[in-house]
PDB file of C-alpha atoms in Angstrom:
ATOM      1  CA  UNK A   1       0.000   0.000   0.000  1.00  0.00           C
ATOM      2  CA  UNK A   2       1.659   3.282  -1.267  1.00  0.00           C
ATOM      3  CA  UNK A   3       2.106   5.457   1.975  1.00  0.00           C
ATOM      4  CA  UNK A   4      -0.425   8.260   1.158  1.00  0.00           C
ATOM      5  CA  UNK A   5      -2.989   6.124  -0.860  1.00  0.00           C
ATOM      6  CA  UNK A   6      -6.509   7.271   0.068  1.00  0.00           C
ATOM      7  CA  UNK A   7      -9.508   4.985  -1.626  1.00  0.00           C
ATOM      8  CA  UNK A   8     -12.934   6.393  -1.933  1.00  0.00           C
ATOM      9  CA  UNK A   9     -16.333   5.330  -2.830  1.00  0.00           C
ATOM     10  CA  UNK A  10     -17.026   8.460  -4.547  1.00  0.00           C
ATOM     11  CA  UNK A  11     -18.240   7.222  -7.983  1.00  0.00           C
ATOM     12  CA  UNK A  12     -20.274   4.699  -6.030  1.00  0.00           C
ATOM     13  CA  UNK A  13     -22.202   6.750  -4.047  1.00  0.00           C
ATOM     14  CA  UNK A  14     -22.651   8.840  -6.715  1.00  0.00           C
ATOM     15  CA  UNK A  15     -24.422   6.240  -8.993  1.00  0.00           C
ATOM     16  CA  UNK A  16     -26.239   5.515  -6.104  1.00  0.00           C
ATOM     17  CA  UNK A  17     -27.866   8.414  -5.551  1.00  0.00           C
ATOM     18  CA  UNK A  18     -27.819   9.281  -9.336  1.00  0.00           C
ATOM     19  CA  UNK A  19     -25.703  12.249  -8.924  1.00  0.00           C
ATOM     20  CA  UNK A  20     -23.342  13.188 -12.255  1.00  0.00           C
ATOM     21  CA  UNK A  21     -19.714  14.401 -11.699  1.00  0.00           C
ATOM     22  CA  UNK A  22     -21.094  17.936 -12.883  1.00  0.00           C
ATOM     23  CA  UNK A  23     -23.676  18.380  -9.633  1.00  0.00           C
ATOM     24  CA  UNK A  24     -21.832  17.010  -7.390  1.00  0.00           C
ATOM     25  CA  UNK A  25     -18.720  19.391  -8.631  1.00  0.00           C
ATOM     26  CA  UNK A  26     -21.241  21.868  -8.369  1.00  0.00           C
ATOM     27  CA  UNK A  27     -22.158  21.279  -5.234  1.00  0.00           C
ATOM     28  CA  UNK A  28     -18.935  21.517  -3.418  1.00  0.00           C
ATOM     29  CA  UNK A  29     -17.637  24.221  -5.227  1.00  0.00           C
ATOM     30  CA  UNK A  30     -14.762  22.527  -7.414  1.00  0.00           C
ATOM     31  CA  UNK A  31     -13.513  21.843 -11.164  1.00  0.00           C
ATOM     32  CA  UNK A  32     -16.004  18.913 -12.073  1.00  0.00           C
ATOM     33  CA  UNK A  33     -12.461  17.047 -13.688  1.00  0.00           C
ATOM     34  CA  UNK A  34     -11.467  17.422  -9.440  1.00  0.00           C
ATOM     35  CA  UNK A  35     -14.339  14.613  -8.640  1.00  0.00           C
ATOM     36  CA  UNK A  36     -12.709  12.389 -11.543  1.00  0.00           C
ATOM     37  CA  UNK A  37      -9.613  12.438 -10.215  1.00  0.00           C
ATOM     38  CA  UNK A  38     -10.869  11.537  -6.936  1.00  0.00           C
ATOM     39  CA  UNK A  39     -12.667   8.942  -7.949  1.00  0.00           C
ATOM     40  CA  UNK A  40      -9.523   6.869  -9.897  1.00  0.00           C
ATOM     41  CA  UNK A  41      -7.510   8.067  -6.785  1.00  0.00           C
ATOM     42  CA  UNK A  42      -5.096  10.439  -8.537  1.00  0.00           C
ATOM     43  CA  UNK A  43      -5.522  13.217  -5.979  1.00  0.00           C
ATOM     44  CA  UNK A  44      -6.164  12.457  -1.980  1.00  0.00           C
ATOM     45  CA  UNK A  45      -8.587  15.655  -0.917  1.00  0.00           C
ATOM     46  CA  UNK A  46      -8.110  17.749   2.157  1.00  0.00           C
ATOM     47  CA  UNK A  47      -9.602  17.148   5.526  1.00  0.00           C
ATOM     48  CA  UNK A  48     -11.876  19.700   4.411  1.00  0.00           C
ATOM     49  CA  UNK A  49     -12.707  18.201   0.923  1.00  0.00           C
ATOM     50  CA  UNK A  50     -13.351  14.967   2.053  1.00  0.00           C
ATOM     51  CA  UNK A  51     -15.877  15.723   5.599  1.00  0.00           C
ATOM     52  CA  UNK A  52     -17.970  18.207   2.727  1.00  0.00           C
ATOM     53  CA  UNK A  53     -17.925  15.300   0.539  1.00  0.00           C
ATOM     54  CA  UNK A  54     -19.254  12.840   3.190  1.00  0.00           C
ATOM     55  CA  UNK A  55     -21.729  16.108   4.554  1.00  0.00           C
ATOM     56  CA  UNK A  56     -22.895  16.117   0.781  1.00  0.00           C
ATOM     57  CA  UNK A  57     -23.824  12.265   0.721  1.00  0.00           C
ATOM     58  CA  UNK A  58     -25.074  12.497   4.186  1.00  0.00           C
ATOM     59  CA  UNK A  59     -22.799   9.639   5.431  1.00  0.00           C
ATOM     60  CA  UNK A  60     -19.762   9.437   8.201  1.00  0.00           C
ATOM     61  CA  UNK A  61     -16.294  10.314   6.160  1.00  0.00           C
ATOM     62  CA  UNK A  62     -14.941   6.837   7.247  1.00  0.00           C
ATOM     63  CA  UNK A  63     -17.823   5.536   4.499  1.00  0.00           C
ATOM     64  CA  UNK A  64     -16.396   7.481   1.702  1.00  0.00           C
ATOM     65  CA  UNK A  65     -12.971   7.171   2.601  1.00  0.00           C
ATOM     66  CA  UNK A  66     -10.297   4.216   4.109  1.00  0.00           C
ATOM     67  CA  UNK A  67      -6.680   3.669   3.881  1.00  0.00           C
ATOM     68  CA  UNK A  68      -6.955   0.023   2.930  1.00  0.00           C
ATOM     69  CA  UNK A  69      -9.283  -1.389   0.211  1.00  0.00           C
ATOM     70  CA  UNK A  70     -12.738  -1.281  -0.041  1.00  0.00           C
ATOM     71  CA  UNK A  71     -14.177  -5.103   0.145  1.00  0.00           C
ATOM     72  CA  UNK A  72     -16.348  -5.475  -3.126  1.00  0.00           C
ATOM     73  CA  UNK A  73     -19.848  -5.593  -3.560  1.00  0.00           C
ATOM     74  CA  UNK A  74     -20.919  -9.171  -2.312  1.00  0.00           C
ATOM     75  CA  UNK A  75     -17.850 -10.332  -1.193  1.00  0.00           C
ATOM     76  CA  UNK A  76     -19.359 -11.005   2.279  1.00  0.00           C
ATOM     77  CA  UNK A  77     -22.307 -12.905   0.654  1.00  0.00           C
ATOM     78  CA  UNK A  78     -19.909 -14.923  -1.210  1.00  0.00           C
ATOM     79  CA  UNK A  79     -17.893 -15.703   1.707  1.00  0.00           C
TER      80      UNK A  79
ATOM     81  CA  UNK B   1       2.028  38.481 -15.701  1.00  0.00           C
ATOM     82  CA  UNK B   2      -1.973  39.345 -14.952  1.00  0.00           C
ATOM     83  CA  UNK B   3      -4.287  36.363 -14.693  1.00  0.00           C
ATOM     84  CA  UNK B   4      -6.807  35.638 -16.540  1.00  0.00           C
ATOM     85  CA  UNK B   5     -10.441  35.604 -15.297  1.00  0.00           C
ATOM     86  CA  UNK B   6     -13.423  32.987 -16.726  1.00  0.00           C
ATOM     87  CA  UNK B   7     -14.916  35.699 -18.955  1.00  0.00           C
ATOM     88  CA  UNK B   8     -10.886  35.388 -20.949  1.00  0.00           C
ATOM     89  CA  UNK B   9     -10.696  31.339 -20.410  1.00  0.00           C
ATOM     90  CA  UNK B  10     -13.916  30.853 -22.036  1.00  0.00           C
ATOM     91  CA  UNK B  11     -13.107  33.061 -25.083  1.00  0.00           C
ATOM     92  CA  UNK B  12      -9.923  31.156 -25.545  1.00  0.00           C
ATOM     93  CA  UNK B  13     -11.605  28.136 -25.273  1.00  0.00           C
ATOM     94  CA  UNK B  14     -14.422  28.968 -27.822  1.00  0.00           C
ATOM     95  CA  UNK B  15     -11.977  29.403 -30.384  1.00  0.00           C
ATOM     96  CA  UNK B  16      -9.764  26.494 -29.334  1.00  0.00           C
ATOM     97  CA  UNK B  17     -10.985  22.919 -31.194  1.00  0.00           C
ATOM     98  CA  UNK B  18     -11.795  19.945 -28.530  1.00  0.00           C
ATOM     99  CA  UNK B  19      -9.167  17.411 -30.331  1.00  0.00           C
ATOM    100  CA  UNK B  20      -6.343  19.806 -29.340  1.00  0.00           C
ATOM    101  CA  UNK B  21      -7.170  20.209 -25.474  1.00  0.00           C
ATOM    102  CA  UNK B  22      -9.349  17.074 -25.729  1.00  0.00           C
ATOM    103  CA  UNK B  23      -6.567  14.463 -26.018  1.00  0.00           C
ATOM    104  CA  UNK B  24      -3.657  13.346 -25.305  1.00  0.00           C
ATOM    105  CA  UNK B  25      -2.417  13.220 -28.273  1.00  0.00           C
ATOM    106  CA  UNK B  26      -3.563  17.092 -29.396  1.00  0.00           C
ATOM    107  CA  UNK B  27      -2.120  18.437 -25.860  1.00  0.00           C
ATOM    108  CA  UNK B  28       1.744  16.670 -26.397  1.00  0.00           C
ATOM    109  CA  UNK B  29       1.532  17.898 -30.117  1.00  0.00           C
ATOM    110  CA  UNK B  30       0.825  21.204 -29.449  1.00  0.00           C
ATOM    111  CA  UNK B  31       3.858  21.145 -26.268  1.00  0.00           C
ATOM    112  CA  UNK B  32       5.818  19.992 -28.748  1.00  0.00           C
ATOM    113  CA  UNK B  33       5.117  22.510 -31.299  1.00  0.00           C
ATOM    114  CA  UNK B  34       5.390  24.812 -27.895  1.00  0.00           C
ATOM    115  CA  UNK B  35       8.940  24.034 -27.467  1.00  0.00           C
ATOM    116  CA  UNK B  36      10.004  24.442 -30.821  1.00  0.00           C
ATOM    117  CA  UNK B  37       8.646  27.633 -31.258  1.00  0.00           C
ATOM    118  CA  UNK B  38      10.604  28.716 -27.914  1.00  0.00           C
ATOM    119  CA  UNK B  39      13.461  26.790 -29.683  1.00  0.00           C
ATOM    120  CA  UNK B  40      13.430  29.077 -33.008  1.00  0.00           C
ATOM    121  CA  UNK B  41      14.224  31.929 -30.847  1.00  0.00           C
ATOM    122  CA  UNK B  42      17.329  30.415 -29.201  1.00  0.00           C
ATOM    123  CA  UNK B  43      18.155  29.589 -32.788  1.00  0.00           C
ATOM    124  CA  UNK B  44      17.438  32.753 -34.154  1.00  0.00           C
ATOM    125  CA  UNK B  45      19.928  34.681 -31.198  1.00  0.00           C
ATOM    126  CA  UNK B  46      22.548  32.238 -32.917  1.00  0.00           C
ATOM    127  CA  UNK B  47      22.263  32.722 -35.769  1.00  0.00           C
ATOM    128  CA  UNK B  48      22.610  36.692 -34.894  1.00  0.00           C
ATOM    129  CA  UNK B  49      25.486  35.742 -32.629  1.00  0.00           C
ATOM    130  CA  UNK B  50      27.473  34.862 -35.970  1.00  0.00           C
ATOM    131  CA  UNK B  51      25.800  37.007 -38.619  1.00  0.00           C
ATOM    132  CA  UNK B  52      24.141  39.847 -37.154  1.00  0.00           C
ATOM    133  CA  UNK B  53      24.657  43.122 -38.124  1.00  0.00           C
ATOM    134  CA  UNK B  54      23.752  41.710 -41.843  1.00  0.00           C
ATOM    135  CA  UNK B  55      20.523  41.377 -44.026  1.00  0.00           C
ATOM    136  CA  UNK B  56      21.002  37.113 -43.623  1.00  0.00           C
ATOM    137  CA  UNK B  57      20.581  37.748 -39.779  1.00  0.00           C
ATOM    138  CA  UNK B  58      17.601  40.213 -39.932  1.00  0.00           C
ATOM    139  CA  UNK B  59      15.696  38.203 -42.349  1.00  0.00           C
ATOM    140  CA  UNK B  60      16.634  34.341 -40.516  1.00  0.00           C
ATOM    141  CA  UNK B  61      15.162  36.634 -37.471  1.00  0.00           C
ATOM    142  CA  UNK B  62      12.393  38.067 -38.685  1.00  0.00           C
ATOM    143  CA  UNK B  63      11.590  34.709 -40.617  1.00  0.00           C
ATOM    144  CA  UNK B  64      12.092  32.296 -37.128  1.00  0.00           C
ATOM    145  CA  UNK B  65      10.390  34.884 -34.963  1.00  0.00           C
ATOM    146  CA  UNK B  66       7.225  35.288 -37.626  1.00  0.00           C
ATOM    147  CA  UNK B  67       6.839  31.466 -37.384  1.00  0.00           C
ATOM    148  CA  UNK B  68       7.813  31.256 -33.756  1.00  0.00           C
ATOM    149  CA  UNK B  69       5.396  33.693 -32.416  1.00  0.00           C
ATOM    150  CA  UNK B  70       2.481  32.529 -34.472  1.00  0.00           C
ATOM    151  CA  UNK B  71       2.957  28.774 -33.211  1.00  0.00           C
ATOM    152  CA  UNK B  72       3.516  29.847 -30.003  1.00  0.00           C
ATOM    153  CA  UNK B  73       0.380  32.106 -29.517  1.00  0.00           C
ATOM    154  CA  UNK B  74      -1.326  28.707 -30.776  1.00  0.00           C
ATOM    155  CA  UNK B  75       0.427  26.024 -28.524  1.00  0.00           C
ATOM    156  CA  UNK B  76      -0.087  28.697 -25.415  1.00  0.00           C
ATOM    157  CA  UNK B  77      -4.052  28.703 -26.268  1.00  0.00           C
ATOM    158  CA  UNK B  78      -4.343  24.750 -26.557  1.00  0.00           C
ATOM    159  CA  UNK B  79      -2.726  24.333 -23.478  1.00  0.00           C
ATOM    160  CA  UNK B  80      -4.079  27.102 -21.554  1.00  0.00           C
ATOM    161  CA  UNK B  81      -7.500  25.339 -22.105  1.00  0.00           C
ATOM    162  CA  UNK B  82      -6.150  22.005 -21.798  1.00  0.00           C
ATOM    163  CA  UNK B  83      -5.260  22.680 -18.016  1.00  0.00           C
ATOM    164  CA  UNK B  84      -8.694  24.174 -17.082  1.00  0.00           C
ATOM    165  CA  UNK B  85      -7.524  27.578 -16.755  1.00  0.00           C
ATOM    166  CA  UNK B  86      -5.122  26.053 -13.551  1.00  0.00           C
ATOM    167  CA  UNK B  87      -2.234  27.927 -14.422  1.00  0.00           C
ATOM    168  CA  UNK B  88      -2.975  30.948 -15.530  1.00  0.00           C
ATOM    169  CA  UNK B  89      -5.951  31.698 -13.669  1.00  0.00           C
ATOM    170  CA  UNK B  90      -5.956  33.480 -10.287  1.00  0.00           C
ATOM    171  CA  UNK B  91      -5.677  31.586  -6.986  1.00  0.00           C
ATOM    172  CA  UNK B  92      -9.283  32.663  -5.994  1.00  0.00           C
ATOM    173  CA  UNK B  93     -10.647  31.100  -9.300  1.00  0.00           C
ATOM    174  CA  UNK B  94      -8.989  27.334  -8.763  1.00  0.00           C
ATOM    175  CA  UNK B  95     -10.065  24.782  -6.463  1.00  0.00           C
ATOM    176  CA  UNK B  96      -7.063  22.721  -4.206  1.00  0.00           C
ATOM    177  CA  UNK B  97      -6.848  20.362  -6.433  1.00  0.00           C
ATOM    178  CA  UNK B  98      -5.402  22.769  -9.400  1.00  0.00           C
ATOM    179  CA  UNK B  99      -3.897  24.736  -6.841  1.00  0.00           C
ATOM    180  CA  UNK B 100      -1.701  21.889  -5.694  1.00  0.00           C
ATOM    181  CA  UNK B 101      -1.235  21.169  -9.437  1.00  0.00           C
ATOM    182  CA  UNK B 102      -0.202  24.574  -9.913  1.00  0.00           C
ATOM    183  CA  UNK B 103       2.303  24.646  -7.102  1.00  0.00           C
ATOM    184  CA  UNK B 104       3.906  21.540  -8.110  1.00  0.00           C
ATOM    185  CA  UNK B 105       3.918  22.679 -11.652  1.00  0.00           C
ATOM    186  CA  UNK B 106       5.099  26.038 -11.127  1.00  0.00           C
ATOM    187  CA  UNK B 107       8.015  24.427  -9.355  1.00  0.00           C
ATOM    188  CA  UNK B 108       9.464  22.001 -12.044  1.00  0.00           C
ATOM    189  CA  UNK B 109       9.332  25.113 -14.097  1.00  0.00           C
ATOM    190  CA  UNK B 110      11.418  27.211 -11.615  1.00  0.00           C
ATOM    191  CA  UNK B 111      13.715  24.663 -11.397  1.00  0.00           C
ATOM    192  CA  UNK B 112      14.279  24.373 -15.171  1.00  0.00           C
ATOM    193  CA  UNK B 113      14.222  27.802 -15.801  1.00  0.00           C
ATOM    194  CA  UNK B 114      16.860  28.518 -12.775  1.00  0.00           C
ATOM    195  CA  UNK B 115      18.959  25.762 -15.206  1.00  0.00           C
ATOM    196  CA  UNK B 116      18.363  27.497 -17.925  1.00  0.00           C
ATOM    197  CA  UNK B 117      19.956  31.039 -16.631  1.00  0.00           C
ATOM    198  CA  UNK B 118      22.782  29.146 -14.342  1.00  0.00           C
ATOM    199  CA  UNK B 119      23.622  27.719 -17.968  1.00  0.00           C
ATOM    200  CA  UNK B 120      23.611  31.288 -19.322  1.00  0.00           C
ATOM    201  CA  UNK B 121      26.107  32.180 -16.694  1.00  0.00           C
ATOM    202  CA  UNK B 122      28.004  29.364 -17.543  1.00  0.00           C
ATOM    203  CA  UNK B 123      28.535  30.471 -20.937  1.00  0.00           C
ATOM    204  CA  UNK B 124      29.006  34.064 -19.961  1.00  0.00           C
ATOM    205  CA  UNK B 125      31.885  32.980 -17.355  1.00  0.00           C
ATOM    206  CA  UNK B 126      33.042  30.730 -20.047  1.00  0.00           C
ATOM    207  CA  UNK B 127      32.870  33.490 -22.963  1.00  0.00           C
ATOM    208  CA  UNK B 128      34.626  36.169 -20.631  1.00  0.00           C
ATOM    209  CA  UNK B 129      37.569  33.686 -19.526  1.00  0.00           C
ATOM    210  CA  UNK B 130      38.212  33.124 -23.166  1.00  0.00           C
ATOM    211  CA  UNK B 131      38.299  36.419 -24.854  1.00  0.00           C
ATOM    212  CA  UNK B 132      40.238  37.983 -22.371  1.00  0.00           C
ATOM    213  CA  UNK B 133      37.699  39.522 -19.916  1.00  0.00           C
ATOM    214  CA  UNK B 134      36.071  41.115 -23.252  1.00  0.00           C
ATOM    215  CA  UNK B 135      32.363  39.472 -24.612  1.00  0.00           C
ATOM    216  CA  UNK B 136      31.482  41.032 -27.862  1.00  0.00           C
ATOM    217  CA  UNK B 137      28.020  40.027 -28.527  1.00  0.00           C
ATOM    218  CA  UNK B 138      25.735  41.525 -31.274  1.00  0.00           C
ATOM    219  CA  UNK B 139      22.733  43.173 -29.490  1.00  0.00           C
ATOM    220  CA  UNK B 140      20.415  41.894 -31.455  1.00  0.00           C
ATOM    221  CA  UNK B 141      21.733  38.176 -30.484  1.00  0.00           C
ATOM    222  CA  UNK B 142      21.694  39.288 -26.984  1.00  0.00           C
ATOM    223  CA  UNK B 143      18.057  40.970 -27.017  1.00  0.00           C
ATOM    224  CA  UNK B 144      16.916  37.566 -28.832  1.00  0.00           C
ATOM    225  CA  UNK B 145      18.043  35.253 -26.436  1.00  0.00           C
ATOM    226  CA  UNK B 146      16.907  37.588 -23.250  1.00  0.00           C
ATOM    227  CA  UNK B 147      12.995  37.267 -25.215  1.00  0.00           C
ATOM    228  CA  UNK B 148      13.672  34.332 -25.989  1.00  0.00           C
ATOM    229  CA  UNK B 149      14.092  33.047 -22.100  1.00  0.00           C
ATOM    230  CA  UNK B 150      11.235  35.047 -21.625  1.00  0.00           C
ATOM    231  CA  UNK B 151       8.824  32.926 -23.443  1.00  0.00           C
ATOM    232  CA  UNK B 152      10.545  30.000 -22.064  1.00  0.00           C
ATOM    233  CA  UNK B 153       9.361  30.949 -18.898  1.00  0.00           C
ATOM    234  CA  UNK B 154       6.122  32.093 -19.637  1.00  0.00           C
ATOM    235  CA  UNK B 155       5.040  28.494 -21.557  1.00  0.00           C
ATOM    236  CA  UNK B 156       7.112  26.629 -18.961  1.00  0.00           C
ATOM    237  CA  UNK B 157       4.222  25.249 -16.776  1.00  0.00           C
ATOM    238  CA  UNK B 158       2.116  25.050 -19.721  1.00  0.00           C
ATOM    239  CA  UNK B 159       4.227  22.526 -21.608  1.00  0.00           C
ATOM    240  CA  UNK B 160       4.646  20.387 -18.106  1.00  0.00           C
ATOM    241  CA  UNK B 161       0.556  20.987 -17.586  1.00  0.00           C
ATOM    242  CA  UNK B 162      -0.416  19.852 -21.338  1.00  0.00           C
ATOM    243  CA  UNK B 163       2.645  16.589 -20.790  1.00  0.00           C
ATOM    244  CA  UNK B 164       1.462  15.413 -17.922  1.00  0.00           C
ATOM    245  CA  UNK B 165      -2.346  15.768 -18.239  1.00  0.00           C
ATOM    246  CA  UNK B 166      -4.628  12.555 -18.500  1.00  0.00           C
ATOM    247  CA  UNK B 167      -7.625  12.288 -21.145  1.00  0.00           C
ATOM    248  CA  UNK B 168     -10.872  13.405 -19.384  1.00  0.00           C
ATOM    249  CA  UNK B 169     -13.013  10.649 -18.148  1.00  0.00           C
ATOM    250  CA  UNK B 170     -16.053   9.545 -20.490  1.00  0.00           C
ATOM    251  CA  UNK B 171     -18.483  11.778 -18.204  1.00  0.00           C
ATOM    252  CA  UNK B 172     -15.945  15.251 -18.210  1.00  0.00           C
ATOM    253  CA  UNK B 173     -15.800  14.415 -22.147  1.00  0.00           C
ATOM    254  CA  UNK B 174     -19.880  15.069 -22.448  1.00  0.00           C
ATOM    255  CA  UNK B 175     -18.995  18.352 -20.551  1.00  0.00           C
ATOM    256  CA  UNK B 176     -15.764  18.808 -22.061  1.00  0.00           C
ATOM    257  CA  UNK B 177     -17.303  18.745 -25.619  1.00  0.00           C
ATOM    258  CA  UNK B 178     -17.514  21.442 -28.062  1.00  0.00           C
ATOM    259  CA  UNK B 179     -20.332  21.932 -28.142  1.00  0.00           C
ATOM    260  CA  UNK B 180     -21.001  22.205 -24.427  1.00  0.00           C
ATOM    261  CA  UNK B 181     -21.490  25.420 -23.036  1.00  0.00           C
ATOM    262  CA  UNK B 182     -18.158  26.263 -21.181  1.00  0.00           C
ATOM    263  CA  UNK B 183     -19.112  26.513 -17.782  1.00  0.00           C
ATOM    264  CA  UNK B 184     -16.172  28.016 -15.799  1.00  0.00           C
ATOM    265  CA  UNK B 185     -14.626  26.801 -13.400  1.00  0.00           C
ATOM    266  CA  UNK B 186     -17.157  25.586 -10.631  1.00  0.00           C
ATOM    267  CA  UNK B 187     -14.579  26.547  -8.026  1.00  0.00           C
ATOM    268  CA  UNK B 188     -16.138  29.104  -5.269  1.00  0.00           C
ATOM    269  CA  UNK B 189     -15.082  33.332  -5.981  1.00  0.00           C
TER     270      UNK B 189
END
């Protein structure tokens, strides 16, 4: 794990709730090409960035973000 | 150098096509064309280094610089709109993602420009040691080159922008389009 590797579940949430890269851009006040580099995990946001992101999906920052891996859709079931 | 505010990015960008900022392969084309335009002017203060005063010099000069500037205007509008306004824009207009983009930018450009005028010293040390303490340089060679470091660090960060930039993802590419109506920059005033 590369020391300041951040994953997200940005683009998740995001087709979840149906929300394009544009609104949610818009809503939190950056460059729309900002949420698509968060999402493939070229930039790491600010402490800031990341609790508005969480505020803006209306779930705990620790749901958005982790330092390890996010376990894949069903892998629980499976196991 | 001013900044430029949306109202100026999104003229540039109207008259900019989307394959040049678009893609990869329109952004390294036109910092390639970029660099060689810088490039005609160092070649153009050589050429007046060894010809200059004469009519060969002032036409290879007016010739180089013609092409040079025109390319160069071009290459500095592709990649202006290519990097979303991040480096040219003021700090109040970018988000922290460009603005740590900027920094980190603006830095590898520092660095090669501080190369570029410890080299010049170099050659000046080098020049003076030879000649006995005495440089004689035509002015127009020396006027050249002095622009000609000038552009060099005005495209700088644009070149290293437009290099190192990814293609847009399939979703910025519907906003990205040309026909999309440019939008700004989202980031708060």
């Amino acid at each position: 794990m590369s020391a300041e590797e951040v994953h997200n579940r940005i683009s998740m949430l995001r087709a979840e709730r149906g929300v394009s890269r544009k609104d949610l851009a818009a809503a939190l006040g950056v460059h729309y090409q900002t949420i698509g580099y968060l999402e493939r995990g070229e930039y790491s946001p600010s402490l800031f960035l990341a609790l508005r992101i969480a505020e803006y999906f209306g779930v705990p920052v620790e749901v958005v973000f982790s330092l390890r891996p996010f376990p894949r859709l069903g892998s629980e079931v499976v196991k | 150098m001013g900044q430029i505010n949306e109202r100026q990015f999104a003229e540039v960008r109207r008259s900019v096509p989307f394959f040049w900022y678009g893609t990869r392969r329109g952004r390294r084309t036109a910092v390639v064309l970029g660099a060689a335009a810088v490039a005609l002017g160092y070649v153009s203060a050589v050429v007046c280094w060894f010809l200059a005063p004469s009519d060969p010099a002032m036409w290879t000069t007016f010739t180089l610089g013609g092409i040079g500037l025109l390319v160069y205007a071009w290459a500095y509008a592709v990649l202006l709109v290519a990097s979303g306004g991040a480096v040219a824009m003021g700090e109040n207009r970018l988000d922290e993602r460009q603005l740590a983009e900027r920094r980190q930018v603006r830095s590898l450009a520092h660095r090669a420009t501080a190369w570029l005028l410890g080299l010049t010293l170099a050659l000046t040390f080098f020049l003076d040691g030879a000649d006995h303490f005495l440089v004689r340089i035509p002015t127009a060679a020396a006027v050249i080159y002095v622009f000609a470091l000038f552009l060099t660090h005005l495209i700088l960060p644009h070149l290293i922008t437009g290099w190192r930039l990814p293609d847009p993802l399939a979703e910025d590419e519907e906003n990205e389009g040309p026909l999309a109506e440019p939008s700004g920059n989202g980031a708060p005033a």
